[in-house]
Structures are given as C-alpha cells and as structure tokens.
Amino acid sequence: MNQVPSPVQPERFPKSNPGRAYATGFFSPEFTSLCPKTGQPDFGTITYTYTPAECCVELKSLKLYLQGFRNQGVFYEHLVNRLLDDFVAACKPVRCLVVGRFAPRGGITTSVTCTFGSATSANPSR
C-alpha cells in the first residue's frame, strides 16, 4: 500500500519582501486520486491562492506532495480540507484558499472550496 503524503512534505523558503502582503497562486490541472467507493481514478484541478507570512512553498515539493494522492482513495471534501490543513501546517500563511474542481462523474461536476484566515470564497462554478 502506498504511503499517504506527509503534511510537512512541501518545502519552504523565506518570503521575499517581508514587509509587503501579496498573494501567490498555484494551479495544478492534472491532479488524480482514487474514488474510495469504486477504486476508479478521479481527475481534477487543484488551485491554491495564499498570502505568505514568513515563508513560501517550493513548487517541486508541492507537486510531489500532490502526486502522493495518485493512489489514495479519498472523497473530494476530505481531500480539499486535507490539502488546506497540510498547506497551513507546512508554511503557516496569513490566509489561504484551496479549490478542488473535479471532472464529471455520473454527469455531475464537483467543486470544493476551503479557506483559512480571511481568504474569500472563489466562485465554485468557474
């Protein structure tokens, strides 16, 4: 059985311009996991938007962390909440928004949005 991704796997580096608040966004259009009921693959797009406090997340380590879910059976709602919780644990941002938009299954498209801090909700229909 494959190991579940570690919540501290994404590496960090010091934030540049420490006196300035700015948002950074990541877009991962090739996310895959497994349906915990059927074992069939789920496909989706994961988007992170965050305001770093003291450190930023390094992209290659985030990519490897996300790929760790490839063979994990997980419901969408649990997954997106886990992605947010692990991201917050890894870099302790001021605010963070994680959106998971998943390919249709049975004619239904699913979008899950989770926030930390004063992040505002994105439009899940986009």
Short mmCIF file of C-alpha atoms in Angstrom, two decimals:
data_model
loop_
_atom_site.label_atom_id
_atom_site.label_comp_id
_atom_site.label_asym_id
_atom_site.label_seq_id
_atom_site.Cartn_x
_atom_site.Cartn_y
_atom_site.Cartn_z
CA MET A 1 0.00 0.00 0.00
CA ASN A 2 1.28 3.48 -0.85
CA GLN A 3 2.11 5.88 1.94
CA VAL A 4 -0.24 8.82 2.48
CA PRO A 5 1.55 12.14 1.73
CA SER A 6 3.20 13.80 4.70
CA PRO A 7 1.60 17.06 5.86
CA VAL A 8 5.04 18.71 6.06
CA GLN A 9 6.36 17.47 2.73
CA PRO A 10 6.10 20.77 0.85
CA GLU A 11 9.45 22.53 1.33
CA ARG A 12 9.62 26.22 2.21
CA PHE A 13 11.87 29.17 1.50
CA PRO A 14 11.96 32.65 3.10
CA LYS A 15 9.44 35.16 1.78
CA SER A 16 10.94 37.97 -0.25
CA ASN A 17 9.67 41.49 0.54
CA PRO A 18 8.76 40.58 4.14
CA GLY A 19 7.05 43.91 4.78
CA ARG A 20 4.59 43.51 1.91
CA ALA A 21 1.42 41.47 1.72
CA TYR A 22 0.98 39.72 -1.62
CA ALA A 23 -0.89 36.71 -2.93
CA THR A 24 0.66 33.76 -4.73
CA GLY A 25 -1.38 31.29 -6.75
CA PHE A 26 -0.71 27.72 -7.88
CA PHE A 27 -2.76 25.84 -10.45
CA SER A 28 -2.42 22.05 -10.76
CA PRO A 29 -4.61 20.89 -13.69
CA GLU A 30 -3.55 17.20 -13.64
CA PHE A 31 -4.48 16.11 -10.12
CA THR A 32 -5.50 12.47 -9.69
CA SER A 33 -6.71 10.35 -6.79
CA LEU A 34 -8.99 7.33 -6.44
CA CYS A 35 -12.67 7.06 -5.61
CA PRO A 36 -12.82 5.35 -2.20
CA LYS A 37 -16.03 3.51 -3.18
CA THR A 38 -15.14 2.18 -6.64
CA GLY A 39 -11.34 2.44 -6.80
CA GLN A 40 -11.72 4.24 -10.14
CA PRO A 41 -9.49 7.26 -10.85
CA ASP A 42 -10.72 10.78 -10.13
CA PHE A 43 -9.35 13.70 -12.11
CA GLY A 44 -9.36 17.31 -11.06
CA THR A 45 -7.73 20.69 -10.88
CA ILE A 46 -6.37 21.97 -7.58
CA THR A 47 -5.87 25.71 -7.10
CA TYR A 48 -4.07 27.32 -4.17
CA THR A 49 -4.12 31.07 -3.52
CA TYR A 50 -2.28 32.21 -0.42
CA THR A 51 -0.68 35.17 1.29
CA PRO A 52 2.64 34.07 2.74
CA ALA A 53 3.60 35.15 6.26
CA GLU A 54 7.31 34.37 6.68
CA CYS A 55 7.87 31.64 4.11
CA CYS A 56 6.68 30.41 0.72
CA VAL A 57 6.12 26.89 -0.61
CA GLU A 58 8.56 25.50 -3.15
CA LEU A 59 6.74 24.27 -6.27
CA LYS A 60 8.52 20.98 -6.98
CA SER A 61 7.90 19.75 -3.44
CA LEU A 62 4.23 20.77 -3.71
CA LYS A 63 3.95 18.87 -6.99
CA LEU A 64 5.45 15.74 -5.40
CA TYR A 65 3.12 16.10 -2.41
CA LEU A 66 0.06 16.32 -4.70
CA GLN A 67 1.26 13.33 -6.73
CA GLY A 68 1.30 11.33 -3.49
CA PHE A 69 -2.50 11.23 -3.63
CA ARG A 70 -2.50 9.46 -7.00
CA ASN A 71 -3.19 6.03 -5.49
CA GLN A 72 -5.15 7.16 -2.43
CA GLY A 73 -8.86 6.56 -2.06
CA VAL A 74 -10.35 9.81 -0.78
CA PHE A 75 -13.63 11.72 -1.01
CA TYR A 76 -13.37 15.19 -2.60
CA GLU A 77 -14.48 17.05 0.52
CA HIS A 78 -11.98 15.28 2.75
CA LEU A 79 -9.23 15.74 0.18
CA VAL A 80 -9.57 19.51 -0.23
CA ASN A 81 -9.79 20.01 3.54
CA ARG A 82 -6.65 17.87 3.95
CA LEU A 83 -4.82 19.87 1.26
CA LEU A 84 -5.63 23.09 3.09
CA ASP A 85 -4.71 21.72 6.53
CA ASP A 86 -1.38 20.32 5.30
CA PHE A 87 -0.53 23.53 3.44
CA VAL A 88 -1.25 25.65 6.52
CA ALA A 89 0.83 23.28 8.69
CA ALA A 90 3.72 23.45 6.22
CA CYS A 91 4.03 27.22 5.72
CA LYS A 92 1.67 28.96 8.18
CA PRO A 93 0.30 31.53 5.71
CA VAL A 94 -1.68 34.63 6.62
CA ARG A 95 -4.56 33.29 4.55
CA CYS A 96 -5.12 30.51 2.07
CA LEU A 97 -7.82 29.38 -0.34
CA VAL A 98 -7.78 25.87 -1.83
CA VAL A 99 -10.26 24.93 -4.55
CA GLY A 100 -10.68 21.44 -5.99
CA ARG A 101 -12.63 21.20 -9.25
CA PHE A 102 -13.21 17.62 -10.31
CA ALA A 103 -14.15 16.07 -13.65
CA PRO A 104 -17.75 14.92 -14.08
CA ARG A 105 -18.74 11.59 -12.61
CA GLY A 106 -22.20 10.33 -13.48
CA GLY A 107 -22.93 13.67 -15.16
CA ILE A 108 -22.13 15.72 -12.03
CA THR A 109 -19.16 18.05 -11.71
CA THR A 110 -17.96 18.73 -8.16
CA SER A 111 -16.16 21.78 -6.76
CA VAL A 112 -14.95 22.06 -3.15
CA THR A 113 -13.61 25.33 -1.68
CA CYS A 114 -11.81 25.58 1.68
CA THR A 115 -10.39 28.70 3.33
CA PHE A 116 -8.00 29.61 6.14
CA GLY A 117 -7.69 33.09 7.61
CA SER A 118 -9.66 35.83 5.91
CA ALA A 119 -9.45 34.24 2.46
CA THR A 120 -12.62 34.75 0.47
CA SER A 121 -14.52 32.02 -1.29
CA ALA A 122 -13.93 31.56 -5.01
CA ASN A 123 -16.77 31.04 -7.42
CA PRO A 124 -17.04 27.22 -7.48
CA SER A 125 -18.76 27.22 -10.87
CA ARG A 126 -15.70 28.55 -12.66
#
